[in-house]
Amino acid sequence: MSRLRRIATSVLVVAGLTLSGCSSASTPSASSGSATGSTRGGSGPGSAGTPPSGDAAAAPVLQPLPAAVPADLQSYYQQRLVWSSCDNGFQCATMKVPLDYSDPAAGDITLGLSRSQAAGHGYKRLGSLLINPGGPGGSAVQYAEYAAQTYPAPVRDAYDIVGLDPRGVGRSTPVSCLSNQQMDAFTAVDTTPTSTAQVDALVAADKSFAEGCEKLSGKLLAHVSTVDAARDMDVARALLGDAKLNYLGKSYGTFLGATYAGLFPSRVGHMVLDGAMNPSLTAFQLDSQQAGGFETAFNAFARDCVTHSGCPLGRADAEADNRLDTLFTSLNAKPLPTGQSRNLDEALGMTGVIAAMYDQEQWPQLRAALSQAEQGNGAGLLALSDQYYERDPSGQYSNLMYANAAVDCLDLPTAAADPKQVEQQLPTYEAASPQFGASLAWSGLTCAYWPVKATGTPHTIPAGGAAPILVVGTTRDPATPYAWAQALAAQLDSGTLLTYNGDGHTAYARGSSCIDSAVNTYLLTGRPPAKNTICQ
């Protein structure tokens, strides 16, 4: 099946929701949007409950760094940004940061920024709003160009919208691993092996991937952790002239933002963490629970699909799993032509379905692609798969997947050390997601062969002393299950949870006037919404 990784990014998401409405009530229970299993029934607000959050009580606490800037870092905080016109009306600049914060004399790396300056229009300028779309590996520079056109006008009037590509990503000394042709082959590797030969092929592909990253980016790989990226954001904050960091992170960007808050709590300004991750979970817990999130999203898609004539999954949602299994089995036996040199096999078909789970606005496209596949044409599912991997029509990949692996493998020990451990974990994954669990389980082997040992471990982030932080969670989020938002909001001493009872990955600036109003008010005034606010 697909070469899935724990992608948690809003890069895949486009604006377009039309739901609105807001209420203040009890928070949804963990079961209403959790990633630990699902049914075809509805998912809505219920009584408050304790979210599954791993062994958070036993996890160590992320400790803040000293408030004073160390002497050997002063030169980085005192450099000057030189802005120039770029990218159709934006301004771009570069900045230097140390490759290794523990040894600044070891050399520097260059990071790229872009900004759209505040429009004004009657609003007081509040400084810069750094934004991050997630991943890890999503480009904040590219996302800033999207946000500067689609974020609500009051926020764009008050803030400079700034994208800083994290180290290893996009314009910031990017990690590189494979050629485009090698990446085409890697994405097609079977990650649901049923024979020794298939397991060996998967292991060989993971080892080749890791070796390619070491060959092309070896010096960088030990220095692309989320902690490193959060420290870079503090340098950017100072260079932008802001006493405190105003930040909006989506998906993995919530982990980056929360890490910043844990390291620099006194420098937190207005911080929104939308589609939250739970830093107290292990890689195995994150991957298996995310599998459940995708299952929840697929169930919602199936319920919607059968209400449309010609649904390729049948006339009743109970048929959906069997119909999709049949399609994937046929793709494994006989890949479909796509009108390109690549055929659609089971791996690419699975990825195409996964890509559409991030945003219900893509459900019509997925219905059409599945119908097209039934007619013997795999072009629609291949297009969705290419979107997931950020492969453009010329065959060029972004470095999303390379940076994703590099950061993940440094932030946490591997989910599984060898194939035997994957086999032991399979029941957990498959219980969480009959459709996607096995693929995510086997994809967890990537970090087992990584050339650099993980430096991070599961931990909690209280960020004591930070200003109010707004955490946003969506009850049927496929990539960052709702329980993670509950857990992060509970960990943060100043966290407030805002709930969107709906579908899709992340909630702000995606069509809900209730969510947008609450987040806008917070960003403009610093006042979070009332406790237990739920947007419908």
Coordinates of C-alpha atoms in Angstrom, one line a residue:
M1 CA 0.0 0.0 0.0
S2 CA 1.0 3.6 0.3
R3 CA 4.4 5.0 1.5
L4 CA 2.6 6.9 4.2
R5 CA 4.3 9.0 6.8
R6 CA 3.0 10.9 9.8
I7 CA 2.2 14.0 7.8
A8 CA 0.4 16.6 9.9
T9 CA 0.2 19.7 7.7
S10 CA -2.5 22.1 6.4
V11 CA -0.6 22.5 3.1
L12 CA -3.0 19.8 1.8
V13 CA -6.0 21.8 2.9
V14 CA -7.7 24.6 0.9
A15 CA -10.3 27.0 2.1
G16 CA -14.0 26.3 1.4
L17 CA -16.0 25.2 4.4
T18 CA -19.4 26.9 4.8
L19 CA -20.4 25.7 8.3
S20 CA -20.9 28.3 11.0
G21 CA -22.5 28.7 14.4
C22 CA -21.0 28.8 17.9
S23 CA -22.0 27.6 21.3
S24 CA -20.6 27.4 24.7
A25 CA -21.2 24.0 26.2
S26 CA -19.4 21.0 27.5
T27 CA -16.5 19.8 25.5
P28 CA -16.9 16.7 23.2
S29 CA -15.7 13.5 24.8
A30 CA -12.6 11.8 23.6
S31 CA -14.7 9.3 21.7
S32 CA -16.4 11.9 19.6
G33 CA -13.3 12.6 17.6
S34 CA -10.6 10.3 18.9
A35 CA -8.2 8.2 16.9
T36 CA -8.7 5.0 18.8
G37 CA -11.4 3.5 16.6
S38 CA -14.6 4.6 15.0
T39 CA -18.1 3.6 13.9
R40 CA -20.2 4.9 11.0
G41 CA -22.3 6.8 13.6
G42 CA -22.3 10.5 14.0
S43 CA -19.7 12.4 16.0
G44 CA -20.7 15.4 18.0
P45 CA -20.3 17.2 21.3
G46 CA -20.9 15.2 24.4
S47 CA -19.9 15.2 28.1
A48 CA -16.4 16.2 29.0
G49 CA -14.0 13.3 29.4
T50 CA -10.3 12.6 29.9
P51 CA -8.6 12.3 26.6
P52 CA -6.2 9.4 25.8
S53 CA -2.9 11.2 26.1
G54 CA -0.3 8.5 26.7
D55 CA 1.4 8.4 30.1
A56 CA 1.5 12.2 30.3
A57 CA 1.9 12.1 34.1
A58 CA 5.2 10.2 33.8
A59 CA 6.5 12.2 30.8
P60 CA 9.3 14.8 31.6
V61 CA 8.5 18.5 31.4
L62 CA 10.0 20.7 28.7
Q63 CA 12.0 23.2 30.7
P64 CA 12.4 26.8 29.6
L65 CA 15.7 28.3 28.5
P66 CA 17.3 31.2 30.4
A67 CA 15.6 34.4 29.5
A68 CA 18.8 36.3 28.7
V69 CA 20.3 35.7 25.3
P70 CA 23.7 33.9 25.7
A71 CA 26.8 35.9 24.7
D72 CA 27.7 33.6 22.0
L73 CA 24.3 34.0 20.3
Q74 CA 24.2 37.8 20.5
S75 CA 25.4 38.3 17.0
Y76 CA 22.5 36.3 15.6
Y77 CA 20.0 38.4 17.5
Q78 CA 21.7 41.6 16.3
Q79 CA 21.8 40.9 12.6
R80 CA 19.7 43.0 10.2
L81 CA 17.0 41.7 7.8
V82 CA 17.3 43.1 4.3
W83 CA 14.0 42.8 2.6
S84 CA 13.6 42.7 -1.2
S85 CA 10.5 42.4 -3.5
C86 CA 9.7 38.8 -4.4
D87 CA 6.8 36.4 -5.2
N88 CA 4.2 38.8 -6.6
G89 CA 4.0 41.5 -4.1
F90 CA 5.7 39.8 -1.1
Q91 CA 9.0 40.8 0.5
C92 CA 11.7 38.2 1.1
A93 CA 14.8 38.1 3.3
T94 CA 17.3 35.7 4.7
M95 CA 18.8 35.3 8.2
K96 CA 21.7 33.3 9.7
V97 CA 21.4 30.9 12.7
P98 CA 23.9 28.5 14.1
L99 CA 23.9 25.0 12.8
D100 CA 24.4 23.8 16.3
Y101 CA 23.1 25.9 19.2
S102 CA 25.4 24.1 21.6
D103 CA 28.4 25.1 19.5
P104 CA 27.7 28.3 17.5
A105 CA 31.3 28.4 16.3
A106 CA 30.7 25.2 14.3
G107 CA 29.1 27.3 11.5
D108 CA 25.9 28.9 10.3
I109 CA 23.0 28.0 8.1
T110 CA 20.7 30.3 6.2
L111 CA 16.9 30.5 6.7
G112 CA 14.4 32.1 4.3
L113 CA 11.5 34.4 5.2
S114 CA 8.7 36.1 3.3
R115 CA 6.1 38.6 4.5
S116 CA 3.0 40.5 3.4
Q117 CA 2.9 43.8 5.3
A118 CA -0.2 44.8 7.3
A119 CA -2.8 46.4 5.2
G120 CA -4.0 48.8 7.9
H121 CA -7.5 49.8 7.0
G122 CA -8.4 51.2 10.4
Y123 CA -6.7 48.5 12.5
K124 CA -3.8 49.2 14.8
R125 CA -0.6 47.4 13.6
L126 CA 0.2 44.7 16.1
G127 CA 3.5 43.5 14.6
S128 CA 4.3 40.3 12.9
L129 CA 2.3 37.1 12.9
L130 CA 4.5 34.1 12.2
I131 CA 2.6 31.2 10.7
N132 CA 3.5 27.6 10.0
P133 CA 1.4 25.0 8.1
G134 CA 2.8 21.9 9.7
G135 CA 4.4 18.8 8.3
P136 CA 7.0 18.7 9.5
G137 CA 8.3 19.8 6.1
G138 CA 5.6 22.2 4.9
S139 CA 6.8 25.5 3.6
A140 CA 5.8 28.4 5.7
V141 CA 7.0 30.8 3.0
Q142 CA 4.5 29.2 0.5
Y143 CA 1.8 29.1 3.2
A144 CA 2.2 32.8 4.0
E145 CA 1.4 33.6 0.4
Y146 CA -1.8 31.6 0.8
A147 CA -2.6 33.1 4.2
A148 CA -2.1 36.6 3.0
Q149 CA -4.9 36.2 0.6
T150 CA -7.3 34.0 2.5
Y151 CA -7.0 34.8 6.2
P152 CA -9.7 37.0 7.6
A153 CA -9.2 40.7 6.7
P154 CA -9.0 42.0 10.3
V155 CA -6.0 39.8 11.0
R156 CA -4.3 40.8 7.7
D157 CA -5.0 44.5 8.4
A158 CA -3.3 44.3 11.9
Y159 CA -0.4 42.0 11.3
D160 CA 2.4 41.5 8.9
I161 CA 1.9 37.9 7.8
V162 CA 5.4 36.2 8.0
G163 CA 6.4 32.8 6.8
L164 CA 9.7 31.4 8.1
D165 CA 10.7 28.1 6.5
P166 CA 12.0 25.9 9.4
R167 CA 15.6 24.7 9.1
G168 CA 15.7 21.8 6.6
V169 CA 12.6 23.0 4.7
G170 CA 12.1 24.8 1.5
R171 CA 14.2 28.0 1.4
S172 CA 16.0 27.2 4.7
T173 CA 18.9 25.0 3.9
P174 CA 16.6 22.1 2.7
V175 CA 17.2 18.5 3.5
S176 CA 17.7 16.5 0.3
C177 CA 17.6 12.7 0.0
L178 CA 16.6 11.2 -3.4
S179 CA 16.4 12.1 -7.1
N180 CA 12.9 12.5 -8.5
Q181 CA 13.1 9.1 -10.2
Q182 CA 14.2 7.5 -7.0
M183 CA 11.4 9.2 -5.1
D184 CA 8.9 7.8 -7.7
A185 CA 10.1 4.3 -6.9
F186 CA 10.1 4.9 -3.1
T187 CA 6.5 6.1 -3.0
A188 CA 5.4 2.9 -4.8
V189 CA 7.0 0.5 -2.3
D190 CA 4.5 -1.9 -0.8
T191 CA 4.0 -1.1 2.9
T192 CA 1.7 -3.9 3.7
P193 CA 4.1 -6.8 3.0
T194 CA 2.7 -10.4 3.2
S195 CA 5.9 -12.3 2.4
T196 CA 9.6 -12.3 3.5
A197 CA 10.6 -11.0 0.1
Q198 CA 8.2 -8.0 0.4
V199 CA 9.4 -7.2 3.9
D200 CA 13.0 -7.3 2.6
A201 CA 12.1 -5.0 -0.2
L202 CA 10.5 -2.5 2.2
V203 CA 13.5 -2.6 4.5
A204 CA 15.9 -2.1 1.6
A205 CA 13.9 0.9 0.5
D206 CA 13.9 2.5 3.9
K207 CA 17.7 1.9 4.2
S208 CA 18.3 3.4 0.8
F209 CA 16.2 6.4 1.7
A210 CA 18.2 7.0 4.9
E211 CA 21.5 6.5 3.1
G212 CA 20.4 9.0 0.5
C213 CA 19.6 11.6 3.2
E214 CA 22.9 11.0 4.9
K215 CA 24.9 11.3 1.6
L216 CA 23.2 14.5 0.5
S217 CA 22.5 16.2 3.9
G218 CA 24.5 14.4 6.5
K219 CA 25.9 17.5 8.3
L220 CA 22.4 18.9 8.7
L221 CA 20.5 15.8 9.9
A222 CA 21.5 16.1 13.6
H223 CA 20.3 19.7 13.8
V224 CA 16.8 19.9 12.4
S225 CA 14.8 19.1 15.6
T226 CA 11.7 21.0 16.6
V227 CA 13.7 22.5 19.5
D228 CA 16.2 23.9 17.0
A229 CA 13.4 25.3 14.8
A230 CA 11.8 26.9 17.9
R231 CA 15.0 28.6 18.8
D232 CA 15.3 29.9 15.3
M233 CA 11.8 31.5 15.6
D234 CA 13.1 33.4 18.7
V235 CA 15.9 34.9 16.6
A236 CA 13.4 35.8 13.9
R237 CA 11.1 37.4 16.5
A238 CA 13.9 39.7 17.6
L239 CA 14.9 40.6 14.1
L240 CA 11.3 41.4 13.2
G241 CA 11.3 43.9 16.1
D242 CA 8.7 42.1 18.2
A243 CA 9.1 41.9 22.0
K244 CA 6.8 38.9 22.0
L245 CA 6.1 36.2 19.4
N246 CA 2.7 36.3 17.8
Y247 CA 2.2 32.9 16.1
L248 CA -0.4 30.8 14.4
G249 CA 0.6 27.2 13.8
K250 CA -1.4 24.5 12.2
S251 CA -1.0 20.7 12.6
Y252 CA 2.7 19.9 13.3
G253 CA 3.0 23.7 13.5
T254 CA 1.2 23.4 16.9
F255 CA 4.0 21.3 18.2
L256 CA 6.5 23.8 17.0
G257 CA 4.6 26.7 18.6
A258 CA 4.0 24.8 21.9
T259 CA 7.7 24.0 21.9
Y260 CA 8.5 27.7 21.6
A261 CA 6.1 28.4 24.4
G262 CA 7.8 25.9 26.6
L263 CA 11.3 27.2 25.9
F264 CA 10.4 30.9 26.0
P265 CA 7.2 31.3 28.0
S266 CA 7.8 35.0 28.8
R267 CA 8.0 35.8 25.1
V268 CA 4.7 34.4 24.1
G269 CA 2.3 37.0 22.7
H270 CA -0.8 35.8 20.9
M271 CA -0.5 32.1 20.0
V272 CA -3.0 30.0 18.1
L273 CA -2.4 26.2 17.8
D274 CA -4.9 24.7 15.3
G275 CA -5.1 21.0 14.7
A276 CA -3.0 20.2 17.8
M277 CA -0.4 17.5 18.4
N278 CA 0.2 15.9 21.8
P279 CA 3.9 16.1 22.7
S280 CA 3.5 13.4 25.5
L281 CA 2.9 10.6 23.0
T282 CA 5.5 8.1 21.6
A283 CA 5.9 7.7 17.9
F284 CA 4.0 4.4 18.1
Q285 CA 1.1 6.2 19.8
L286 CA 1.1 9.1 17.4
D287 CA 1.1 6.8 14.3
S288 CA -1.5 4.4 15.5
Q289 CA -3.8 7.1 16.8
Q290 CA -3.4 9.0 13.5
A291 CA -4.4 5.9 11.7
G292 CA -7.7 6.0 13.7
G293 CA -8.1 9.7 12.7
F294 CA -7.9 8.7 9.0
E295 CA -10.5 5.9 9.6
T296 CA -12.8 8.4 11.3
A297 CA -12.5 10.7 8.2
F298 CA -13.0 7.8 5.8
N299 CA -16.2 6.8 7.7
A300 CA -17.5 10.4 7.4
F301 CA -16.6 10.4 3.6
A302 CA -18.5 7.1 3.2
R303 CA -21.6 8.4 5.0
D304 CA -21.6 11.4 2.7
C305 CA -20.8 9.5 -0.5
V306 CA -23.8 7.1 -0.3
T307 CA -26.1 10.1 -0.3
H308 CA -25.0 11.0 -3.8
S309 CA -26.1 9.1 -6.9
G310 CA -23.5 7.0 -8.5
C311 CA -21.4 6.7 -5.3
P312 CA -18.5 4.4 -6.2
L313 CA -18.6 2.9 -2.7
G314 CA -22.1 1.5 -3.1
R315 CA -25.5 2.5 -1.8
A316 CA -25.0 2.0 1.9
D317 CA -22.0 3.0 3.9
A318 CA -21.6 -0.5 5.3
E319 CA -20.5 -1.5 1.8
A320 CA -17.7 1.1 1.7
D321 CA -14.9 -0.8 3.3
N322 CA -15.5 -3.9 1.0
R323 CA -15.7 -1.8 -2.1
L324 CA -12.5 0.1 -1.3
D325 CA -10.7 -3.2 -0.4
T326 CA -11.8 -4.6 -3.7
L327 CA -10.4 -1.6 -5.6
F328 CA -7.0 -1.8 -3.8
T329 CA -6.8 -5.6 -4.4
S330 CA -7.4 -5.1 -8.1
L331 CA -4.8 -2.3 -8.2
N332 CA -2.2 -4.6 -6.6
A333 CA -2.9 -7.3 -9.2
K334 CA -3.2 -5.0 -12.2
P335 CA -2.2 -1.3 -12.0
L336 CA -4.4 1.1 -13.9
P337 CA -3.2 3.3 -16.8
T338 CA -3.2 7.0 -16.0
G339 CA -2.2 8.6 -19.3
Q340 CA 1.3 9.1 -17.9
S341 CA 4.4 6.9 -17.8
R342 CA 3.4 5.9 -14.2
N343 CA 0.5 3.5 -13.7
L344 CA -1.7 3.6 -10.6
D345 CA -0.8 0.8 -8.3
E346 CA -2.2 0.0 -4.8
A347 CA 0.4 2.2 -3.1
L348 CA -0.4 5.3 -5.1
G349 CA -4.2 4.6 -5.0
M350 CA -4.1 4.4 -1.2
T351 CA -2.2 7.7 -1.0
G352 CA -4.8 9.3 -3.2
V353 CA -7.6 8.4 -0.9
I354 CA -5.6 9.5 2.2
A355 CA -4.9 12.9 0.5
A356 CA -8.6 13.6 0.2
M357 CA -9.2 12.9 3.9
Y358 CA -7.5 16.1 4.9
D359 CA -10.4 18.3 3.5
Q360 CA -14.0 17.5 2.9
E361 CA -14.0 20.0 0.0
Q362 CA -12.0 17.3 -1.9
W363 CA -14.6 14.6 -1.3
P364 CA -16.3 15.3 -4.7
Q365 CA -12.9 15.0 -6.3
L366 CA -12.3 11.7 -4.5
R367 CA -15.8 10.4 -5.6
A368 CA -15.0 11.2 -9.2
A369 CA -11.5 9.7 -8.9
L370 CA -12.9 6.4 -7.5
S371 CA -15.6 6.3 -10.1
Q372 CA -12.9 6.9 -12.8
A373 CA -10.8 4.1 -11.3
E374 CA -13.7 1.7 -11.5
Q375 CA -13.9 2.5 -15.2
G376 CA -10.2 1.6 -15.6
N377 CA -8.5 5.0 -15.4
G378 CA -6.3 5.8 -12.5
A379 CA -5.5 9.5 -13.4
G380 CA -7.7 11.0 -10.7
L381 CA -6.3 9.0 -7.8
L382 CA -2.7 9.6 -9.1
A383 CA -3.3 13.4 -9.1
L384 CA -4.4 13.2 -5.5
S385 CA -1.4 11.1 -4.6
D386 CA 0.9 13.6 -6.3
Q387 CA -0.7 16.3 -4.2
Y388 CA 0.1 14.5 -1.0
Y389 CA 3.7 14.0 -1.9
E390 CA 4.0 17.6 -3.4
R391 CA 5.0 16.2 -6.8
D392 CA 4.4 18.7 -9.6
P393 CA 3.4 17.8 -13.2
S394 CA 7.0 17.9 -14.4
G395 CA 7.9 15.2 -11.9
Q396 CA 9.7 17.5 -9.4
Y397 CA 9.2 16.8 -5.7
S398 CA 9.4 19.4 -3.0
N399 CA 11.5 18.4 0.0
L400 CA 8.4 17.8 2.2
M401 CA 8.9 14.1 2.6
Y402 CA 12.7 14.5 3.2
A403 CA 12.3 17.1 5.9
N404 CA 9.4 15.2 7.4
A405 CA 11.5 12.1 8.0
A406 CA 14.5 14.1 9.2
V407 CA 12.5 16.0 11.8
D408 CA 10.4 13.1 13.0
C409 CA 13.4 10.8 13.3
L410 CA 15.2 13.3 15.4
D411 CA 12.3 14.4 17.6
L412 CA 11.3 10.9 18.8
P413 CA 12.7 7.4 18.9
T414 CA 11.5 5.1 16.1
A415 CA 8.0 3.6 16.3
A416 CA 9.4 0.2 15.6
A417 CA 13.0 -1.0 15.6
D418 CA 12.6 -3.9 13.1
P419 CA 9.9 -5.9 11.2
K420 CA 9.3 -8.2 14.1
Q421 CA 8.2 -5.3 16.2
V422 CA 5.9 -4.0 13.5
E423 CA 4.2 -7.4 13.4
Q424 CA 3.7 -7.2 17.1
Q425 CA 2.1 -3.7 16.7
L426 CA -0.1 -4.5 13.8
P427 CA -3.2 -5.5 15.9
T428 CA -3.2 -2.1 17.5
Y429 CA -3.0 -0.3 14.2
E430 CA -5.6 -2.4 12.5
A431 CA -8.0 -2.1 15.4
A432 CA -7.7 1.7 15.0
S433 CA -8.0 1.6 11.3
P434 CA -8.9 -1.5 9.2
Q435 CA -8.3 0.5 6.1
F436 CA -5.1 2.4 6.8
G437 CA -3.6 0.9 9.9
A438 CA -1.2 -1.7 8.3
S439 CA 0.3 0.9 6.0
L440 CA 1.0 3.3 8.8
A441 CA 2.4 0.5 10.9
W442 CA 5.0 -0.6 8.3
S443 CA 5.8 3.0 7.4
G444 CA 7.0 3.5 11.0
L445 CA 10.1 1.6 10.1
T446 CA 11.7 4.6 8.3
C447 CA 13.3 5.9 11.4
A448 CA 14.7 2.5 12.4
Y449 CA 17.5 2.9 9.9
W450 CA 18.1 6.6 10.3
P451 CA 21.7 7.6 10.5
V452 CA 21.3 10.0 13.4
K453 CA 20.0 9.0 16.8
A454 CA 16.9 10.7 18.1
T455 CA 17.5 13.5 20.5
G456 CA 13.9 14.1 21.6
T457 CA 11.6 12.0 23.8
P458 CA 7.9 12.3 24.7
H459 CA 7.3 15.2 27.1
T460 CA 4.7 17.6 28.4
I461 CA 4.7 21.4 27.9
P462 CA 3.1 23.5 30.6
A463 CA 4.8 26.7 29.5
G464 CA 4.3 28.2 32.9
G465 CA 4.0 32.0 32.9
A466 CA 3.0 32.2 29.2
A467 CA 0.2 34.5 28.1
P468 CA -3.1 32.8 27.2
I469 CA -2.7 30.3 24.4
L470 CA -5.6 29.2 22.2
V471 CA -5.7 25.6 21.1
V472 CA -8.2 24.7 18.3
G473 CA -9.4 21.1 17.8
T474 CA -11.7 19.5 15.2
T475 CA -13.8 16.5 16.3
R476 CA -13.3 14.5 13.1
D477 CA -9.8 15.7 12.2
P478 CA -8.1 12.9 10.2
A479 CA -4.5 13.8 10.8
T480 CA -4.4 15.3 14.3
P481 CA -7.2 13.6 16.3
Y482 CA -9.4 15.7 18.6
A483 CA -8.0 14.0 21.7
W484 CA -4.6 15.5 21.0
A485 CA -6.1 19.0 21.1
Q486 CA -7.7 18.1 24.4
A487 CA -4.4 16.8 25.8
L488 CA -2.3 19.8 24.7
A489 CA -4.8 22.3 26.0
A490 CA -4.8 20.5 29.4
Q491 CA -1.0 20.4 29.5
L492 CA -0.6 24.2 28.9
D493 CA -1.0 26.2 32.1
S494 CA -2.6 29.0 30.1
G495 CA -4.3 26.9 27.4
T496 CA -7.9 27.4 26.3
L497 CA -9.6 24.8 24.0
L498 CA -11.8 26.0 21.2
T499 CA -13.7 23.1 19.5
Y500 CA -15.0 22.8 15.9
N501 CA -17.5 20.0 15.7
G502 CA -17.0 19.0 12.1
D503 CA -14.8 17.4 9.5
G504 CA -11.4 18.2 7.9
H505 CA -7.9 19.0 9.1
T506 CA -7.7 22.2 11.1
A507 CA -10.4 24.8 11.4
Y508 CA -9.3 28.4 11.2
A509 CA -9.8 30.3 7.9
R510 CA -11.6 27.3 6.4
G511 CA -15.2 28.6 6.3
S512 CA -16.5 28.5 9.9
S513 CA -17.5 32.1 10.9
C514 CA -17.7 30.9 14.5
I515 CA -14.1 29.7 14.6
D516 CA -12.9 32.7 12.6
S517 CA -14.6 35.2 14.9
A518 CA -13.2 33.6 18.1
V519 CA -9.7 33.3 16.7
N520 CA -9.8 36.8 15.3
T521 CA -10.9 38.3 18.6
Y522 CA -8.1 36.5 20.4
L523 CA -5.4 37.6 17.9
L524 CA -6.6 41.2 18.0
T525 CA -7.2 41.5 21.7
G526 CA -5.5 38.6 23.5
R527 CA -8.8 37.5 24.9
P528 CA -9.5 33.8 24.4
P529 CA -13.1 32.5 23.9
A530 CA -15.1 31.3 26.8
K531 CA -14.1 28.0 28.3
N532 CA -15.7 25.0 26.5
T533 CA -16.8 27.0 23.4
I534 CA -17.9 24.7 20.6
C535 CA -18.4 25.8 17.0
Q536 CA -20.8 23.8 14.8

